[in-house]
Coordinates of C-alpha atoms and ligand atoms in Angstrom, one line a residue:
X7 CA 0.0 0.0 0.0
X8 CA 1.2 3.5 -0.8
X9 CA 2.7 5.4 2.1
X10 CA 3.5 9.1 2.4
X11 CA 7.1 10.1 2.5
X12 CA 8.8 13.4 3.4
X13 CA 10.6 14.4 0.2
X14 CA 12.2 17.6 1.4
X15 CA 12.2 20.1 4.3
X16 CA 12.6 23.8 4.6
X17 CA 12.6 26.5 7.2
X18 CA 12.6 30.2 7.8
X19 CA 13.2 32.1 11.1
X20 CA 13.3 35.9 11.3
X21 CA 16.7 37.5 11.7
X22 CA 15.8 39.4 14.9
X23 CA 16.9 37.5 18.0
X24 CA 15.1 38.4 21.2
X25 CA 16.9 37.1 24.3
X26 CA 15.4 36.6 27.7
X27 CA 17.5 39.6 28.7
X28 CA 15.8 41.7 26.0
X29 CA 12.4 40.8 27.6
X30 CA 13.5 42.3 30.9
X31 CA 13.2 45.7 29.2
X32 CA 9.4 45.3 28.9
X33 CA 8.4 43.1 31.8
X34 CA 9.5 42.0 35.3
X35 CA 11.2 38.7 34.5
X36 CA 14.7 37.3 34.5
X37 CA 16.8 35.1 32.3
X38 CA 17.1 32.7 35.2
X39 CA 13.3 32.4 35.7
X40 CA 12.7 31.7 32.0
X41 CA 15.5 29.3 31.6
X42 CA 14.6 27.3 34.7
X43 CA 10.9 27.0 33.9
X44 CA 11.0 26.6 30.2
X45 CA 14.6 26.0 28.9
X46 CA 14.2 28.9 26.5
X47 CA 17.2 31.3 26.1
X48 CA 16.1 33.2 23.0
X49 CA 13.5 33.3 20.3
X50 CA 13.1 34.9 16.9
X51 CA 10.5 37.7 16.4
X52 CA 9.6 39.3 13.0
X53 CA 10.5 42.8 12.1
X54 CA 7.8 45.0 10.6
X55 CA 6.8 44.0 7.1
X56 CA 7.4 40.2 7.6
X57 CA 4.3 38.0 7.5
X58 CA 3.4 34.4 8.2
X59 CA 2.8 33.9 4.4
X60 CA 6.2 35.3 3.5
X61 CA 8.0 33.1 6.1
X62 CA 6.1 30.2 4.7
X63 CA 7.1 31.1 1.2
X64 CA 10.8 31.0 2.1
X65 CA 10.4 27.7 3.9
X66 CA 8.3 26.2 1.0
X67 CA 10.9 27.2 -1.6
X68 CA 13.7 25.5 0.3
X69 CA 11.5 22.4 0.9
X70 CA 10.7 22.1 -2.8
X71 CA 14.4 22.6 -3.7
X72 CA 15.5 19.9 -1.3
X73 CA 12.7 17.6 -2.6
X74 CA 14.2 18.1 -6.1
X75 CA 10.9 19.3 -7.6
X76 CA 9.9 22.6 -9.2
X77 CA 7.3 24.7 -7.5
X78 CA 4.7 24.0 -10.2
X79 CA 4.8 20.3 -9.4
X80 CA 3.1 21.1 -6.0
X81 CA -0.6 20.1 -6.4
X82 CA -1.9 21.1 -3.0
X83 CA -1.1 23.3 0.0
X84 CA -2.0 22.5 3.6
X85 CA -1.0 25.2 6.0
X86 CA -1.2 25.1 9.8
X87 CA -1.3 28.3 11.9
X88 CA -3.0 29.8 14.9
X89 CA -1.8 33.3 13.9
X90 CA -3.2 33.9 10.4
X91 CA -2.1 37.0 8.5
X92 CA -5.8 38.0 8.4
X93 CA -9.0 36.6 9.9
X94 CA -9.9 35.4 6.4
X95 CA -9.0 34.2 3.9
X96 CA -6.6 31.6 5.1
X97 CA -2.9 32.2 5.0
X98 CA -2.6 29.2 2.7
X99 CA -4.2 31.4 0.0
X100 CA -1.7 34.2 0.5
X101 CA 1.1 31.6 0.3
X102 CA -0.3 30.1 -2.9
X103 CA -0.4 33.5 -4.5
X104 CA 3.2 34.2 -3.4
X105 CA 4.3 30.9 -4.9
X106 CA 2.5 31.6 -8.1
X107 CA 0.4 28.4 -8.1
X108 CA -3.1 29.6 -9.0
X109 CA -5.8 26.9 -9.0
X110 CA -4.4 24.4 -6.6
X111 CA -6.3 23.9 -3.3
X112 CA -5.0 25.8 -0.2
X113 CA -6.4 24.5 3.1
X114 CA -5.7 26.2 6.4
X115 CA -5.7 23.9 9.5
X116 CA -6.5 25.3 12.9
X117 CA -5.3 22.8 15.5
X118 CA -2.8 25.1 17.2
X119 CA 0.3 23.2 18.4
X120 CA -1.1 20.0 16.9
X121 CA -1.7 21.8 13.6
X122 CA 1.2 20.2 11.8
X123 CA 0.3 16.6 12.8
X124 CA -3.4 17.2 12.0
X125 CA -2.4 18.7 8.6
X126 CA 0.0 15.8 8.0
X127 CA -2.9 13.4 8.6
X128 CA -5.1 15.1 6.0
X129 CA -2.2 15.3 3.5
X130 CA -1.3 11.6 4.2
X131 CA -4.9 10.5 3.4
X132 CA -4.9 12.5 0.2
X133 CA -1.6 11.0 -1.0
X134 CA -2.6 7.5 -0.1
X135 CA -5.8 7.7 -2.1
X136 CA -3.9 9.3 -5.0
X137 CA -5.9 12.5 -4.9
X138 CA -2.7 14.6 -4.8
X139 CA 0.9 13.7 -5.4
X140 CA 3.1 16.5 -4.2
X141 CA 1.6 18.2 -1.1
X142 CA 3.3 21.2 0.5
X143 CA 2.6 21.1 4.2
X144 CA 3.6 24.2 6.2
X145 CA 3.5 25.4 9.7
X146 CA 3.9 29.2 10.1
X147 CA 3.4 31.5 13.1
X148 CA 3.8 35.1 14.0
X149 CA 3.2 35.4 17.7
X150 CA 5.2 38.4 18.5
X151 CA 2.7 41.0 17.1
X152 CA 0.0 39.7 19.4
X153 CA 1.7 39.2 22.8
X154 CA 1.2 41.2 25.9
X155 CA 4.9 42.1 26.6
X156 CA 4.0 43.9 29.8
X157 CA 4.4 42.1 33.2
X158 CA 0.7 41.3 33.0
X159 CA 1.4 38.9 30.1
X160 CA 4.8 37.6 31.0
X161 CA 3.8 34.0 31.6
X162 CA 2.8 33.7 28.0
X163 CA 5.0 36.3 26.3
X164 CA 8.2 34.6 27.4
X165 CA 7.3 31.4 25.7
X166 CA 6.5 32.2 22.1
X167 CA 8.6 32.7 19.0
X168 CA 8.0 33.3 15.3
X169 CA 9.0 31.1 12.3
X170 CA 8.0 28.7 9.6
X171 CA 8.8 25.1 8.7
X172 CA 7.7 23.3 5.5
X173 CA 7.8 19.8 4.1
X174 CA 7.0 18.4 0.7
X175 CA 5.1 15.1 0.9
X176 CA 4.7 12.5 -1.8
X177 CA 4.0 8.8 -2.3
X178 CA 6.9 6.5 -1.3
X179 CA 8.6 4.1 -3.6
X180 CA 9.8 1.8 -0.9
X181 CA 8.8 0.9 2.6
X182 CA 9.6 4.3 4.1
X183 CA 6.9 6.8 5.0
X184 CA 4.2 7.5 7.5
X185 CA 3.0 4.4 9.4
X186 CA 0.3 5.7 11.6
X187 CA -1.2 9.0 12.9
X188 CA -3.4 9.5 16.0
X189 CA -5.3 12.7 16.6
X190 CA -7.3 13.8 19.7
X191 CA -9.0 16.9 21.1
X192 CA -11.0 17.9 24.2
X193 CA -12.9 21.1 23.8
X194 CA -13.8 21.1 27.5
X195 CA -10.4 22.8 28.0
X196 CA -10.7 25.3 25.1
X197 CA -10.4 28.3 27.5
X198 CA -7.4 27.0 29.3
X199 CA -5.3 28.4 26.4
X200 CA -6.9 30.8 24.1
X201 CA -7.4 34.2 22.6
X202 CA -11.0 35.5 23.2
X203 CA -11.2 38.5 20.9
X204 CA -11.8 39.5 18.3
X205 CA -14.5 36.9 18.2
X206 CA -17.7 36.7 16.0
X207 CA -19.7 35.7 19.1
X208 CA -18.8 39.0 20.8
X209 CA -21.0 42.1 20.1
X210 CA -19.0 43.8 18.8
X211 CA -16.1 41.5 18.0
X212 CA -13.6 44.0 19.3
X213 CA -13.8 47.4 20.9
X214 CA -11.7 49.7 23.0
X215 CA -13.0 48.2 26.2
X216 CA -12.0 44.7 25.2
X217 CA -8.6 45.9 24.2
X218 CA -8.2 47.8 27.5
X219 CA -9.0 44.6 29.4
X220 CA -6.4 42.8 27.3
X221 CA -8.9 40.2 26.1
X222 CA -7.2 40.2 22.6
X223 CA -4.1 38.7 24.2
X224 CA -3.4 34.9 24.6
X225 CA -4.3 33.6 28.1
X226 CA -3.1 30.4 29.5
X227 CA -3.6 28.3 32.7
X228 CA 0.0 27.3 32.6
X229 CA -0.1 24.5 35.2
X230 CA -3.1 22.9 33.7
X231 CA -1.5 22.9 30.3
X232 CA 1.6 21.4 31.8
X233 CA -0.1 18.6 33.7
X234 CA -2.3 17.6 30.8
X235 CA 0.5 17.6 28.3
X236 CA 2.5 15.2 30.6
X237 CA -0.4 12.9 30.6
X238 CA -1.5 13.0 27.0
X239 CA 1.8 13.1 25.0
X240 CA 3.1 9.7 26.3
X241 CA -0.4 8.2 26.0
X242 CA -0.7 9.2 22.3
X243 CA 2.8 8.1 21.5
X244 CA 2.1 4.6 22.9
X245 CA -1.2 4.6 21.0
X246 CA 0.4 5.5 17.6
X247 CA 3.2 3.0 18.1
X248 CA 0.7 0.3 19.0
X249 CA -1.2 1.0 15.8
X250 CA 1.8 0.4 13.7
X251 CA 2.8 -2.7 15.6
X252 CA 6.0 -1.1 17.0
X253 CA 7.3 -0.3 20.4
X254 CA 9.6 2.3 22.0
X255 CA 12.6 0.0 21.6
X256 CA 12.2 0.4 17.8
X257 CA 12.3 4.2 17.9
X258 CA 15.4 6.2 16.9
X259 CA 14.2 9.8 17.5
X260 CA 11.2 11.5 19.1
X261 CA 10.4 15.0 18.0
X262 CA 7.9 16.5 20.4
X263 CA 6.2 19.9 19.9
X264 CA 8.6 22.4 21.4
X265 CA 6.3 23.7 24.2
X266 CA 8.7 23.7 27.1
X267 CA 11.9 21.9 27.8
X268 CA 10.6 20.7 31.1
X269 CA 7.6 19.1 29.4
X270 CA 10.0 17.3 27.0
X271 CA 12.2 16.1 29.8
X272 CA 9.2 14.8 31.8
X273 CA 7.7 13.1 28.8
X274 CA 11.0 11.2 28.3
X275 CA 11.0 10.2 31.9
X276 CA 7.4 8.9 31.7
X277 CA 8.2 7.0 28.5
X278 CA 11.3 5.6 30.2
X279 CA 13.5 6.7 27.3
X280 CA 16.9 8.4 27.3
X281 CA 16.8 12.2 27.2
X282 CA 19.0 11.9 24.1
X283 CA 16.2 10.4 22.2
X284 CA 14.1 13.5 22.6
X285 CA 14.9 16.3 20.1
X286 CA 15.0 19.8 21.4
X287 CA 15.7 23.2 19.8
X288 CA 13.4 25.3 22.1
X289 CA 16.5 26.9 23.6
X290 CA 16.9 29.0 20.5
X291 CA 13.4 29.3 19.0
X292 CA 11.0 29.2 21.9
X293 CA 7.5 27.8 21.3
X294 CA 6.5 28.3 17.6
X295 CA 3.3 26.3 17.9
X296 CA 2.3 24.8 14.5
X297 CA 5.8 25.6 13.1
X298 CA 7.7 23.9 15.9
X299 CA 7.6 20.3 14.7
X300 CA 8.7 21.1 11.0
X301 CA 11.3 23.5 12.4
X302 CA 12.6 20.7 14.7
X303 CA 12.5 18.1 11.9
X304 CA 14.6 20.5 9.8
X305 CA 17.1 21.1 12.6
X306 CA 17.3 17.4 13.5
X307 CA 18.2 16.6 9.9
X308 CA 20.7 19.4 9.7
X309 CA 22.4 18.0 12.9
X310 CA 22.6 14.5 11.4
X311 CA 20.1 13.2 14.0
X312 CA 17.7 11.8 11.3
X313 CA 19.0 9.2 8.9
X314 CA 17.2 7.4 6.1
X315 CA 15.4 4.4 7.5
X316 CA 15.2 5.8 11.1
X317 CA 12.0 5.3 13.0
X318 CA 10.7 8.8 13.9
X319 CA 8.0 9.7 16.3
X320 CA 6.3 13.2 16.2
X321 CA 4.1 14.2 19.1
X322 CA 2.2 17.3 20.0
X323 CA 0.0 18.9 22.6
X324 CA -1.6 22.3 22.6
X325 CA -4.6 24.6 22.7
X326 CA -8.0 23.1 22.2
X327 CA -6.8 21.0 23.9
X328 CA -5.5 19.0 21.0
X329 CA -2.9 16.3 21.0
X330 CA -1.5 14.0 18.4
X331 CA 1.3 11.6 17.3
X332 CA 2.7 10.3 14.1
X333 CA 5.0 7.4 13.4
X334 CA 7.3 7.6 10.4
X335 CA 10.0 5.5 8.7
X336 CA 12.2 8.3 7.6
Ligands
COA410 N1 9.0 35.8 34.7 C1 8.9 35.9 36.1 N2 7.9 35.5 36.8 C2 6.9 34.9 36.1 C3 6.8 34.9 34.7 C4 7.9 35.3 34.0 N3 8.0 35.3 32.7 N4 5.7 34.3 34.4 C5 5.0 34.0 35.5 N5 5.7 34.4 36.6 C6 5.3 34.4 38.0 C7 3.9 34.3 38.2 O1 3.3 35.6 38.1 C8 3.8 33.7 39.6 O2 4.0 34.7 40.5 P1 3.2 34.7 41.9 O3 3.6 33.4 42.6 O4 3.7 36.0 42.5 O5 1.7 34.8 41.5 C9 5.1 32.8 39.6 O6 5.9 33.2 38.6 C10 4.7 31.3 39.5 O7 3.8 31.2 38.4 P2 3.3 29.8 38.0 O8 2.3 30.0 36.9 O9 2.8 29.0 39.2 O10 4.6 29.2 37.5 P3 4.9 27.7 36.9 O11 5.9 27.1 37.7 O12 3.6 27.0 36.6 O13 5.5 28.1 35.5 C11 4.9 28.2 33.2 C12 4.8 28.8 34.5 C13 4.1 29.0 32.2 C14 6.4 28.2 32.7 C15 4.4 26.7 33.3 O14 3.2 26.7 33.9 C16 4.4 26.0 32.0 O15 5.4 25.8 31.4 N6 3.2 25.6 31.5 C17 3.0 25.0 30.2 C18 3.0 26.1 29.3 C19 3.1 25.7 27.8 O16 3.9 24.8 27.5 N7 2.3 26.3 27.0 C20 2.2 26.0 25.6 C21 1.5 24.8 25.4 S1 1.5 24.5 23.7

């Protein structure tokens, strides 16, 4: 049976480096606090003029080049983001225009930190049925323009970074490829990590009072997110491995969503695997939500941590709550 293989990967991160020390200019925090609680030392934030679609364009062009295909061979775009350039249309349409690919479908996926794996699952199904042959799957996020960088928002603002990661997916010609994907959500916890406004259920969607109250900024019950992630990530990894008839002893590398270094370390402990098996690049990029997994895949490859034939596990947890895992023979 046809499987979906990663043909090429690409990335883009903004040039502007924002260190923990830089954050102390706007909020009461310290490098020590942020490093101890999150493992983050610095993140990239866009400069004025850079958009999610533009970052996605850079990442996509690199992924196509690495895949050895020309852009016009891409027959579908799936784009995951929680920070769209505009409320509508989806950022995928802006990316399609930038890439000069009129006519091909462009689907935006809204599953936050699990957006990349959710999108992968859609793309995988399309490739296995033969509906599309070269799917561009992108995660792109611009958090920095929407963070409360005052002390009021410091618990959230210190976590997030901007960036884009892209992969080109296609049918495999051997036994490599995606073996299983498991997706979950529980909307009971939707307000544990969310942005309330602007919202079409509000009358009006946004006004000065809402802004004054800071209801247009992301809000998070940090401890709740932390505890739930520690429970759900190991669970879904086991579930996806079981589905493909494999176990942790077969795994070469786990790439978790880069939410927090402490979450990654605790997940390794709960799984009973060596910390070395868990990939981390959060130190330099922070949490880039839907972009974090493709950016981590890119870095893992660049560091020689992912070799042809390796068994790779991708795992995520995030707002929704959503959580997911994918097993892939690289
Ligand atoms: N700098 C300094 N102090 C900060 C701070 C910051 N950036 N952010 C919060 N604090 C303060 C709080 O205001 C609180 O102060 P108080 O005790 O005077 O009220 C104190 O630090 C402890 O806050 P608390 O929320 O209990 O800390 P914590 O140990 O739970 O760590 C997180 C906070 C956000 C690091 C942690 O909850 C976490 O990592 N959660 C998961 C977040 C995540 O991964 N989200 C993304 C999911 S995709």
